[in-house]
Short mmCIF file of C-alpha atoms and ligand atoms in Angstrom, two decimals:
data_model
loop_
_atom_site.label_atom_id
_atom_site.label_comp_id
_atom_site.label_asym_id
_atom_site.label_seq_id
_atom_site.Cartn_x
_atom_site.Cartn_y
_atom_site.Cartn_z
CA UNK M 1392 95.34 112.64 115.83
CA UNK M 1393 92.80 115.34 115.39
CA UNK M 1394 89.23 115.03 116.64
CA UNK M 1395 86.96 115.07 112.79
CA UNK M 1396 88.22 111.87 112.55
CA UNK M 1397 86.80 110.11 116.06
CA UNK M 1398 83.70 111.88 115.11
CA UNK M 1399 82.47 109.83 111.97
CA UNK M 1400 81.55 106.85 114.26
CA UNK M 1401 81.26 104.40 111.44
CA UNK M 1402 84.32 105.13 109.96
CA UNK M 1403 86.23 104.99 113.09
CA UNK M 1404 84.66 101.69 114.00
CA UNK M 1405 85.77 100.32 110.17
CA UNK M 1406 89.34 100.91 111.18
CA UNK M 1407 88.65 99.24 114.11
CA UNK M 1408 87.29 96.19 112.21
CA UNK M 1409 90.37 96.77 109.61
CA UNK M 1410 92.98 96.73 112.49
CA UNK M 1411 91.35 92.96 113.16
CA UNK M 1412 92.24 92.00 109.92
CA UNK M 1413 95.82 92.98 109.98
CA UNK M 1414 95.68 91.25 113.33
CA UNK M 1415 94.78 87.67 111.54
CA UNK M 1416 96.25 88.69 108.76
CA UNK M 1417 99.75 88.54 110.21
CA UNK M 1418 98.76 85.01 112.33
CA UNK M 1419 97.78 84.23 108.95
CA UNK M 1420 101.37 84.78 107.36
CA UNK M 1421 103.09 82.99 110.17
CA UNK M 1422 100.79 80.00 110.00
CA UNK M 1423 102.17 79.70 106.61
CA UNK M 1424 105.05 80.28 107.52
CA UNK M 1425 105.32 77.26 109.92
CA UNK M 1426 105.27 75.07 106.36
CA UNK M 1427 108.56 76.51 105.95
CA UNK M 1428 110.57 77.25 108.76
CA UNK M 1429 109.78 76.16 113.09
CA UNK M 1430 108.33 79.37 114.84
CA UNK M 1431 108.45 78.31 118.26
CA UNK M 1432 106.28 80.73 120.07
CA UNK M 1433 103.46 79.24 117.32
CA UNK M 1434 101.17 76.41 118.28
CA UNK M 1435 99.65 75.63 114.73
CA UNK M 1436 95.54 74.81 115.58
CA UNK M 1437 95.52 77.29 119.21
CA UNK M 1438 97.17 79.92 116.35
CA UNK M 1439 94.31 79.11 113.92
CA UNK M 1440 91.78 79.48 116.39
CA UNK M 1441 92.57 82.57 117.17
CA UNK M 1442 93.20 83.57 113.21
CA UNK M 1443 89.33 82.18 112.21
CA UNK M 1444 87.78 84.13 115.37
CA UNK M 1445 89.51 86.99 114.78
CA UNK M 1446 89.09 87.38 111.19
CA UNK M 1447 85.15 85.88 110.75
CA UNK M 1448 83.85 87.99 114.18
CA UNK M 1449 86.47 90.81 114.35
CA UNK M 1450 87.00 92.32 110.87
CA UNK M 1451 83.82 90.83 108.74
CA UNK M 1452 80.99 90.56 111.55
CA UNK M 1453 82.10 94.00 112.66
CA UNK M 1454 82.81 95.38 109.09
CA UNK M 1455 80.07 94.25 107.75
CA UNK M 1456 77.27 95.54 110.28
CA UNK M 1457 78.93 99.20 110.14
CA UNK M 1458 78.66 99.46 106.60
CA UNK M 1459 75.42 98.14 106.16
CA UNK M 1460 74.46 100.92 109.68
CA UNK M 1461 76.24 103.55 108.02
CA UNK M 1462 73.53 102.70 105.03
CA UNK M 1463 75.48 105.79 102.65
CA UNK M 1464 76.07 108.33 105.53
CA UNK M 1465 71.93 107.78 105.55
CA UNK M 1466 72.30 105.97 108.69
CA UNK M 1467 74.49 106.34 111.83
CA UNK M 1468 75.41 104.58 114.56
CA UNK M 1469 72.92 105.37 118.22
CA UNK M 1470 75.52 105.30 121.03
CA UNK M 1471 73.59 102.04 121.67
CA UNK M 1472 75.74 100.36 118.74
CA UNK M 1473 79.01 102.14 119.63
CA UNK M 1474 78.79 99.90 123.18
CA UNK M 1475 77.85 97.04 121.15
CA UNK M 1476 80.82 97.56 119.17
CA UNK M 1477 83.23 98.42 122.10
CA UNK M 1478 81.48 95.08 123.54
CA UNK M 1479 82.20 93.31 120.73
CA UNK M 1480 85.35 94.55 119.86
CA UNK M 1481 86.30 93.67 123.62
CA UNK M 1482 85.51 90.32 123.17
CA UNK M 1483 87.89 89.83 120.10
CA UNK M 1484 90.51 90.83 121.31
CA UNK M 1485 90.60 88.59 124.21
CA UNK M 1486 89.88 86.00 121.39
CA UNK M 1487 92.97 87.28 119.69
CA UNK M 1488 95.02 86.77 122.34
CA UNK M 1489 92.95 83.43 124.64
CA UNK M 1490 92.78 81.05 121.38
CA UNK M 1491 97.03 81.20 120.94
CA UNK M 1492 97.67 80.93 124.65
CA UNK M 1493 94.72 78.20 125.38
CA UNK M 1494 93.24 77.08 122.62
CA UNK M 1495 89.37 76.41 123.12
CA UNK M 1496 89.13 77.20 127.12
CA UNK M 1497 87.60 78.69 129.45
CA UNK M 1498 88.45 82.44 128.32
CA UNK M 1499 88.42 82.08 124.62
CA UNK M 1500 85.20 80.17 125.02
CA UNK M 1501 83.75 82.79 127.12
CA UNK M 1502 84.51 85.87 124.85
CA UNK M 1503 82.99 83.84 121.76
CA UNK M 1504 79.86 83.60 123.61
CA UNK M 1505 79.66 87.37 124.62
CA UNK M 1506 80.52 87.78 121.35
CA UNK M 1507 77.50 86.10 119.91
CA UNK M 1508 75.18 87.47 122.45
CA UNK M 1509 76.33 91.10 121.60
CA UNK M 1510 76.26 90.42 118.24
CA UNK M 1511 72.63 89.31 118.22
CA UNK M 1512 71.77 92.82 119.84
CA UNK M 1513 73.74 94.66 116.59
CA UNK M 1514 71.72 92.25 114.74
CA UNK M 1515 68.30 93.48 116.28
CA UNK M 1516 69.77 96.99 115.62
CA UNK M 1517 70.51 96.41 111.84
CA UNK M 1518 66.83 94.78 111.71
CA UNK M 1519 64.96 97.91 113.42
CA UNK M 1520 67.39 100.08 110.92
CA UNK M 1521 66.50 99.12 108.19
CA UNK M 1522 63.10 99.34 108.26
CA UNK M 1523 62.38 101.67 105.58
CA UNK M 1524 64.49 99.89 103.18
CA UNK M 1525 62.35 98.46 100.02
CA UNK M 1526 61.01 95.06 100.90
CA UNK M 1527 61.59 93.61 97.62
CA UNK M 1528 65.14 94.73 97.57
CA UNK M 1529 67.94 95.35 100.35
CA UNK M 1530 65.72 95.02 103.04
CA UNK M 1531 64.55 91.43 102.71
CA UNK M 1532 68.52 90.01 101.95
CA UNK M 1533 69.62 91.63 104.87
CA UNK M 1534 66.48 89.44 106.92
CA UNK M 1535 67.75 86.44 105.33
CA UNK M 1536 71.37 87.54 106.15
CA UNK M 1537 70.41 88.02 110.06
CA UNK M 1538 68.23 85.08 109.75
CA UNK M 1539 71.11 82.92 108.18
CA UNK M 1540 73.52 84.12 110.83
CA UNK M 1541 71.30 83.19 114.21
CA UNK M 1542 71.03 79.80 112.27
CA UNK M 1543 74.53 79.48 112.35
CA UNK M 1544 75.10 80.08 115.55
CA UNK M 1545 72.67 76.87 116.54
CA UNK M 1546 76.04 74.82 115.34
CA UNK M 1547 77.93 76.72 117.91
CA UNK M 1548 75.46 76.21 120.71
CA UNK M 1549 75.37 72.21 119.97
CA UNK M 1550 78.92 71.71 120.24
CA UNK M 1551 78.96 72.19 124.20
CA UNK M 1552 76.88 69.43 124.54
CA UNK M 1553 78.08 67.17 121.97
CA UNK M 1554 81.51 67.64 123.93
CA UNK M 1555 80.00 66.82 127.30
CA UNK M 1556 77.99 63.68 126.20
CA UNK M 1557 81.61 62.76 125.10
CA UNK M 1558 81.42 63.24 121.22
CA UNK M 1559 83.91 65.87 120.28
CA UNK M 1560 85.77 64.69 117.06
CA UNK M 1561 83.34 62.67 115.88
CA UNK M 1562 81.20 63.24 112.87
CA UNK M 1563 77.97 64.79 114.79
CA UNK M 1564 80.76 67.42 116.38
CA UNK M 1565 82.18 68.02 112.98
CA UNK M 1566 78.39 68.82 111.46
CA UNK M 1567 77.92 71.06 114.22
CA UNK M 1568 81.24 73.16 113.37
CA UNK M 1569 80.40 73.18 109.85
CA UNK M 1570 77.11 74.28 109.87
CA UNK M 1571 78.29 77.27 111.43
CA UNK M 1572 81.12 77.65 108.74
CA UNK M 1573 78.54 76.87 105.81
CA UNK M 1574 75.42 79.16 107.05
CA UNK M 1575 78.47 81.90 107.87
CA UNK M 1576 79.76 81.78 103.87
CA UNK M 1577 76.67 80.61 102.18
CA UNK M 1578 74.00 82.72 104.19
CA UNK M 1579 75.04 85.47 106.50
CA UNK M 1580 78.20 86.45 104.07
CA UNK M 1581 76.63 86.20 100.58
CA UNK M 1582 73.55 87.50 101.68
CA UNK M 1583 75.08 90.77 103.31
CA UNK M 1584 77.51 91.04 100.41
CA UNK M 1585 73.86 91.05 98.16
CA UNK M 1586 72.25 93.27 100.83
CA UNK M 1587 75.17 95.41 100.38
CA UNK M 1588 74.99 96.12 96.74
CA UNK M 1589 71.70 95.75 96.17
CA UNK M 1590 71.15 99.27 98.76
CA UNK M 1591 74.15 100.89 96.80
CA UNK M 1592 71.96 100.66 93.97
CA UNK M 1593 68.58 101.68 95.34
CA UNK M 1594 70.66 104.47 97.09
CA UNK M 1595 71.59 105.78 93.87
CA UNK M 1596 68.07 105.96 92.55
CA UNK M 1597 68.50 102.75 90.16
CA UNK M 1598 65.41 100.65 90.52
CA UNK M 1599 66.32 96.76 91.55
CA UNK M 1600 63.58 94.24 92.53
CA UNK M 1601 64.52 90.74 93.82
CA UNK M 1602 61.50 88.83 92.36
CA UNK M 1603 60.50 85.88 94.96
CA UNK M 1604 61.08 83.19 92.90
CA UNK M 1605 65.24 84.49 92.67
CA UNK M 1606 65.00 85.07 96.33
CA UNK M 1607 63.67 82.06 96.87
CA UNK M 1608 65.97 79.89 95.13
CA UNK M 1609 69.23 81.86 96.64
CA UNK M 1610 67.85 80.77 100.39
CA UNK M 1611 66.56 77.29 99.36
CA UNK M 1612 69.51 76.24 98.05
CA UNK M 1613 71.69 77.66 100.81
CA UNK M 1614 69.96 75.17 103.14
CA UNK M 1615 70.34 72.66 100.71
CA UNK M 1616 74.11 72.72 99.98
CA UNK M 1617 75.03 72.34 103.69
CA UNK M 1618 74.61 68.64 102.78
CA UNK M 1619 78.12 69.44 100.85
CA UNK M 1620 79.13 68.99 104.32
CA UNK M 1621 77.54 66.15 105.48
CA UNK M 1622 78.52 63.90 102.08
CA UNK M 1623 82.22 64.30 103.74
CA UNK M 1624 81.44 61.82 106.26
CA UNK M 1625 78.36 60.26 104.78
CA UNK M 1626 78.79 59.98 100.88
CA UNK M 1627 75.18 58.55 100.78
CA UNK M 1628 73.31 58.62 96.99
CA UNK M 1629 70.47 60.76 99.25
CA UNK M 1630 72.90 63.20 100.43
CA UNK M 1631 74.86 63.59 97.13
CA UNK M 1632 71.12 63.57 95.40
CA UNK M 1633 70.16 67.24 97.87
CA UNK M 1634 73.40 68.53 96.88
CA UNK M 1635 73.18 68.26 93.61
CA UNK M 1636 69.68 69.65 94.04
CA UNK M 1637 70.96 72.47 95.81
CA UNK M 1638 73.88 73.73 93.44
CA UNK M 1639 71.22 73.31 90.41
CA UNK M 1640 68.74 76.22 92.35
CA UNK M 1641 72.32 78.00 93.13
CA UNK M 1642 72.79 78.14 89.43
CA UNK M 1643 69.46 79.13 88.68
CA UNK M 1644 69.52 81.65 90.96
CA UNK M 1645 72.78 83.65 89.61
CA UNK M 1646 71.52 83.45 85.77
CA UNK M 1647 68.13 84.97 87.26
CA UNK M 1648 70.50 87.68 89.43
CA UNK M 1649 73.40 88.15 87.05
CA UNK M 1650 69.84 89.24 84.28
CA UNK M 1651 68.69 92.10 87.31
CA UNK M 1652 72.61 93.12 87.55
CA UNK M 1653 72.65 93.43 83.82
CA UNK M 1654 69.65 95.55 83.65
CA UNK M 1655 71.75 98.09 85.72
CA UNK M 1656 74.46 98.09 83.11
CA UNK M 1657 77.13 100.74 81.63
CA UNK M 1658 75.12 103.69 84.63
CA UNK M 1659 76.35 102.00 87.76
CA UNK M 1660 79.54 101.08 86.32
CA UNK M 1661 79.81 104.68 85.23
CA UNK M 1662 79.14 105.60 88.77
CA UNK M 1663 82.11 103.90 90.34
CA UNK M 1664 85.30 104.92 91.42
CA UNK M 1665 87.87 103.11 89.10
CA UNK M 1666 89.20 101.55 92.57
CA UNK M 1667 86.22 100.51 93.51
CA UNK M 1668 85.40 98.70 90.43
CA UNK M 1669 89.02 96.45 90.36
CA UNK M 1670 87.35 95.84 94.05
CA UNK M 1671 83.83 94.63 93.17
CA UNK M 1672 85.44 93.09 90.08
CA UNK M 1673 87.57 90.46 92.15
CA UNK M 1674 84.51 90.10 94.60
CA UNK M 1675 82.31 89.30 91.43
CA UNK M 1676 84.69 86.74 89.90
CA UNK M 1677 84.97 85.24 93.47
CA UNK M 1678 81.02 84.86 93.92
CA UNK M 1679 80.61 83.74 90.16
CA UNK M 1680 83.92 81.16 90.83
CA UNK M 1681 82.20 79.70 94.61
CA UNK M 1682 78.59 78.66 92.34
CA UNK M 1683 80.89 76.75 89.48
CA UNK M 1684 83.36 75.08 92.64
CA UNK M 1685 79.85 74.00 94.32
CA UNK M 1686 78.59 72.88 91.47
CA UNK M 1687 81.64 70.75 90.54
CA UNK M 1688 81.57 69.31 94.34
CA UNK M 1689 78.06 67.94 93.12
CA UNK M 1690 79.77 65.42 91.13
CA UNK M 1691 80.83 62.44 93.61
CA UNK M 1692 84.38 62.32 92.51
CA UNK M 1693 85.25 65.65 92.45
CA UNK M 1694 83.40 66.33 96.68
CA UNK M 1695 85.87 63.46 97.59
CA UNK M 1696 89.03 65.62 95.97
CA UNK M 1697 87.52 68.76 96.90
CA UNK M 1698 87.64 67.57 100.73
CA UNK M 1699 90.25 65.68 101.17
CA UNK M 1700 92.97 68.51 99.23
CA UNK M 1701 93.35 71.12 102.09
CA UNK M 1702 94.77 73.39 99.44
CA UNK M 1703 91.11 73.56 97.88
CA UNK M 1704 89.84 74.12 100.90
CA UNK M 1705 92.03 76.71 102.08
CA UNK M 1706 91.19 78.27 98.69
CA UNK M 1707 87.95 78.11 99.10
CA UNK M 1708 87.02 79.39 102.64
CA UNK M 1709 89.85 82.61 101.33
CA UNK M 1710 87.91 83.16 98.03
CA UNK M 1711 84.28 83.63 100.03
CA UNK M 1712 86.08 85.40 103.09
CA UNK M 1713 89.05 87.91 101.18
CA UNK M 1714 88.14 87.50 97.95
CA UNK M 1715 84.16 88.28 98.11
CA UNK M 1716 83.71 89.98 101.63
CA UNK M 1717 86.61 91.73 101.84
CA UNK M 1718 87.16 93.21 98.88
CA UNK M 1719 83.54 94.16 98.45
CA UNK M 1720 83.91 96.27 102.43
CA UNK M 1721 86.91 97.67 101.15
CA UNK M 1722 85.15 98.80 98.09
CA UNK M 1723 82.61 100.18 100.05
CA UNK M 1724 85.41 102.30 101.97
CA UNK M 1725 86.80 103.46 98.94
CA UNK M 1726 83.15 104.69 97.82
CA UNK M 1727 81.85 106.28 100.72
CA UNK M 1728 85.27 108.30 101.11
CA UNK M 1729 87.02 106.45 104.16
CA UNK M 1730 90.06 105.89 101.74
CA UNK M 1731 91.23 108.73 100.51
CA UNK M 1732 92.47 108.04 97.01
CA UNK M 1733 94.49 111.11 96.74
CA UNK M 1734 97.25 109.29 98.68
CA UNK M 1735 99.45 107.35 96.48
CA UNK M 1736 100.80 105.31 99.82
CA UNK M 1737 97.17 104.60 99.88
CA UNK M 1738 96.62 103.40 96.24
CA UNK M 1739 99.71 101.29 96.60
CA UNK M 1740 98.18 99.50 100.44
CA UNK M 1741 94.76 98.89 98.28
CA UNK M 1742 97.17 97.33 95.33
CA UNK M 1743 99.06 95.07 98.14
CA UNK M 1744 95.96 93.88 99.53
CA UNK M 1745 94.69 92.93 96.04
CA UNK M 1746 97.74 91.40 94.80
CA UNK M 1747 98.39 89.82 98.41
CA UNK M 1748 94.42 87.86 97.96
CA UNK M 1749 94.43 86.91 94.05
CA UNK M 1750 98.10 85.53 93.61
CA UNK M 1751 97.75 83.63 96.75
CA UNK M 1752 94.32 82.18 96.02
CA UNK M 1753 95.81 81.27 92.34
CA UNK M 1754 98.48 79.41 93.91
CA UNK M 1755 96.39 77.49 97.01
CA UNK M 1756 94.18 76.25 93.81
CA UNK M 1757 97.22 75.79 91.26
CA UNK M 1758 99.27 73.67 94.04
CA UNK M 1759 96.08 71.86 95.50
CA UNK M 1760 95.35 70.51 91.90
CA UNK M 1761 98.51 69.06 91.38
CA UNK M 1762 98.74 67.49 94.52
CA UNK M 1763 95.17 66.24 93.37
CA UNK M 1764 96.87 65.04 90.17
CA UNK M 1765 99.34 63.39 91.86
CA UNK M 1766 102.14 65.96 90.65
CA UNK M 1767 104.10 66.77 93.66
CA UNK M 1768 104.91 69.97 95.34
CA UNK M 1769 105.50 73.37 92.94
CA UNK M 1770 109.24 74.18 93.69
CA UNK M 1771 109.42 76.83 96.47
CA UNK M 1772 105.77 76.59 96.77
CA UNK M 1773 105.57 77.43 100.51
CA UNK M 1774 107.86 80.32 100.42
CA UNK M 1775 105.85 81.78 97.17
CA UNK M 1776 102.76 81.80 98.98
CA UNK M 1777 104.16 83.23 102.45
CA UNK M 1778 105.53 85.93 100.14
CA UNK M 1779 102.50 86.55 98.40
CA UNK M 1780 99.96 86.30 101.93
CA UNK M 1781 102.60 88.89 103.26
CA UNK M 1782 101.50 91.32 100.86
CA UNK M 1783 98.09 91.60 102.74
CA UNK M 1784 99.10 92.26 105.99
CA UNK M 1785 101.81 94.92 104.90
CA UNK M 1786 98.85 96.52 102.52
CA UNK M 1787 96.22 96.41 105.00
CA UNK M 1788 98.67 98.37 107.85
CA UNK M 1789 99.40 100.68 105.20
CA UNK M 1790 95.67 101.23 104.43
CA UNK M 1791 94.86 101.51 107.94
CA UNK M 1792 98.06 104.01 109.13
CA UNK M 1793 96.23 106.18 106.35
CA UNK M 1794 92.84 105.92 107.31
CA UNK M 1795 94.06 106.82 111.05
CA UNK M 1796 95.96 110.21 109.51
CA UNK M 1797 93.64 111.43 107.04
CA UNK M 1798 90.55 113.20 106.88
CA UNK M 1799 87.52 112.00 105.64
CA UNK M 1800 86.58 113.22 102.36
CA UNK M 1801 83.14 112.51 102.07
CA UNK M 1802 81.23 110.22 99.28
CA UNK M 1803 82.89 110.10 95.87
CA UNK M 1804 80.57 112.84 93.75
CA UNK M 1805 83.08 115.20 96.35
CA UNK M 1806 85.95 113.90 94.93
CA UNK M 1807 85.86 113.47 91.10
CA UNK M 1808 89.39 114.19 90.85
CA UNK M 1809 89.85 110.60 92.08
CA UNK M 1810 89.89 109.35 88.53
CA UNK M 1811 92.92 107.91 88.69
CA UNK M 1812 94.33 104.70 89.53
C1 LIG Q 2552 88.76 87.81 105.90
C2 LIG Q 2552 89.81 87.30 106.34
C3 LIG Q 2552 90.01 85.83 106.69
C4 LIG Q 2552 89.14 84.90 107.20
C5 LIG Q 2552 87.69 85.10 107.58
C6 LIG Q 2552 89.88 83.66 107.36
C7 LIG Q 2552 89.33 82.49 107.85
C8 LIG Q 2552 90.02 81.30 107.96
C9 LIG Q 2552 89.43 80.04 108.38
C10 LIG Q 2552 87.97 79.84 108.74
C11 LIG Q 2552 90.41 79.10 108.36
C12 LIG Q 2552 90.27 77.59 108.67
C13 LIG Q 2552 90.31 77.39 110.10
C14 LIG Q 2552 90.29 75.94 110.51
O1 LIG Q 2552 90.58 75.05 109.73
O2 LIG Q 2552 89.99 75.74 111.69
C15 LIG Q 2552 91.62 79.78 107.96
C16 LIG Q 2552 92.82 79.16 107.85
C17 LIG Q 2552 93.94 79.80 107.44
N1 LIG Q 2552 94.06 81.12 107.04
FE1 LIG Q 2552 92.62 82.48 107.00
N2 LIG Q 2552 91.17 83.84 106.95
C18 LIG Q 2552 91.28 85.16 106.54
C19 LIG Q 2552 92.37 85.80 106.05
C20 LIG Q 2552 93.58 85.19 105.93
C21 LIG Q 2552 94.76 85.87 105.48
C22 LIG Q 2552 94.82 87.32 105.04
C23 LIG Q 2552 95.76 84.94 105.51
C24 LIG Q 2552 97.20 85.09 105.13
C25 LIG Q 2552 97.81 86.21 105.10
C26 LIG Q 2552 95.20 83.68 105.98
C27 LIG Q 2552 95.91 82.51 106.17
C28 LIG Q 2552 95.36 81.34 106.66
C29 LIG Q 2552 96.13 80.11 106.87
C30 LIG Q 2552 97.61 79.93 106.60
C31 LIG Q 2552 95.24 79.16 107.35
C32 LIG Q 2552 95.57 77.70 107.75
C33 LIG Q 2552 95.79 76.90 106.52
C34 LIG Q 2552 96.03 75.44 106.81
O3 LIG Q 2552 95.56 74.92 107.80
O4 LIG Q 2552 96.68 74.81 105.99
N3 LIG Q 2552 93.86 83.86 106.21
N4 LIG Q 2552 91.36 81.11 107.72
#
């Protein structure tokens, strides 16, 4: 392996983050495997432990903060952030390996919290960073985005208490663990993935303003909808009454947003690599697809279904976490030049990875309304979507054996050639 390669930090440290998600992507496939035949070795919840953590903190807390360092190739990580990272990094991986052998213990416990206090010190990082950025624009979702993921963390911090005063399992512990999941997807995630394209845009001199009152309705009703949660436990007219609430300002807010994104228009689709567009095209359709599934769990009927069909809600933690965030970081690798398009092996990893998310995600919400229906089990169904998970893993290790062999080629205007597909 030649030295360029170690030398462009944040690329280096995206592998790293991509080499998490083949690790949970593989727990992944033989979690769903388990439906269909017995793995021994495979404990099914110490397993998904170790899947969640690796996959939330590994490949999208780590992903995320690189790209949004590496700001274009404006930015670069201070050898301040590369020990964060190594710290971080450190800490999954005994994640990876403590949640399957103990489940939540004293090790796995441990690296979560070193986890979180390292990753508030990237945070602080990403915060002094971006200083420059336009208030109005990048700069102010990425606040929210930090903001939203401290929050989250307070649902972390409860649940040692709440399992010493002798509460684990019941409702109070289950708020706890889904506040973190809900201010995770609905604020740290979507406003990154915002963050994200909203600097793409100012970085390529088109002029994008969040206007308060859109801003303000994105974060208000992210607080809001984490009564989706609570109506679980508690279907109270109140709670169902701020829900509905909520999804209404959600709505609101992506007519006002999808009006700025149309303002950019035909110029910053013309500036995207083909790849990069099938990329940001699934991430869209997810986004646009988690507002209209929120604002169908506003109805009463349909937040009972929606919780009690694990298939939906399989679908729907995959659609925010592969369908949205990861498809959007890998577009971002494919932009900035850290996939190197001219490899056909390549092409045909970023092709697996797509397939792998959108026929699986079709199926968890095919098979999860018919079991709603009361229609029984697709023929085969478990096999089909081990098959179809299966193409992730396989695309992302061919991705990432590329990434690790190549050199980097350098933002896109380098590379026209790259036309394509
Ligand atoms: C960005 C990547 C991913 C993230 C953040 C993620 C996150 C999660 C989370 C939070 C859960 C629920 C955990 C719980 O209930 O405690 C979960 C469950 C699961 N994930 Fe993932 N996941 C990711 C990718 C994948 C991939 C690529 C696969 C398959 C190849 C996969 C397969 C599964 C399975 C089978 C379950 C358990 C389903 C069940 O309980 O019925 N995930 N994942």
């Amino acid at each position: 392996m030649s030295a360029p390669i170690i030398r462009s930090s944040a690329r280096f440290w995206f592998q790293v983050a991509l080499f998490d998600l083949f690790a949970a992507a593989v727990i992944g496939v033989l979690l769903r495997a388990m439906y269909i035949v017995e793995i021994p070795f495979v404990r099914f919840r110490p397993w998904l432990h170790g899947h969640s953590h690796t996959a939330l903190l590994g490949w999208l807390f780590i992903g995320i903060a690189v790209t949004l360092l590496h700001d274009g190739g404006r930015g670069d990580l201070t050898s301040r952030s590369r020990w964060l990272l190594g710290g971080l990094q450190a800490a999954v991986l005994t994640m990876l390996v403590s949640f399957p052998i103990q489940g939540y213990g004293a090790v796995s416990i441990g690296a979560s919290t070193v986890h979180m206090i390292l990753g508030y010190a990237l945070l602080y990082a990403m915060w002094k960073a971006s200083w420059s950025w336009p208030k109005k624009g990048s700069r102010a979702l990425l606040r929210f985005a930090i903001g939203f993921f401290v929050l989250s963390t307070l649902g972390i911090l409860t649940i040692g208490p709440i399992i010493a005063s002798g509460n684990q399992g019941t409702e109070i512990y289950y708020w706890s663990v889904q506040f973190f999941l809900h201010f995770q997807f609905n604020g740290w995630f979507w406003f990154a993935a915002m963050a994200l394209g909203v600097r793409w845009a100012e970085r390529n001199g088109f002029s994008i303003t969040i206007d308060q009152l859109t801003m303000g309705l994105w974060v208000v009703s992210a607080i809001l909808t984490y009564a989706l949660a609570i109506a679980w436990s508690e279907p109270h007219p109140a709670v169902f009454a701020t829900v509905s609430i909520g999804v209404a300002l959600q709505v609101w807010a992506t007519i006002r947003t999808l009006r700025i994104l149309k303002r950019l228009g035909a110029q910053a689709h013309e500036r995207v690599l083909p790849w990069a567009r099938i990329l940001i095209g699934i991430a869209l359709v997810s986004m646009a697809m988690k507002v209209l599934v929120q604002a169908g769990v506003a109805i009463p009927q349909v937040a009972v279904m929606a919780f009690t069909v694990r298939h939906y809600v399989m679908g729907f933690i995959h659609m925010n976490t592969l369908g949205t965030m990861t498809c959007l970081l890998l577009a971002y690798a494919v932009m900035h030049g850290w996939c190197d398009l001219r490899s056909p092996s390549l092409r045909t990893g970023l092709w697996l990875i797509a397939s792998g998310i959108v026929l699986s995600e079709l199926m968890l919400f095919a098979q999860g309304t018919l079991f709603w229906a009361g229609w029984g089990l697709i023929p085969g169904h478990y096999w089909q979507i081990t098959a179809a998970s299966a193409l992730i893993p396989i695309g992302v290790l061919v991705v990432l054996v590329k990434g690790l062999t190549q050199r980097p080629t350098g933002p896109p205007q380098m590379v026209e050639q790259f036309k394509g597909i």
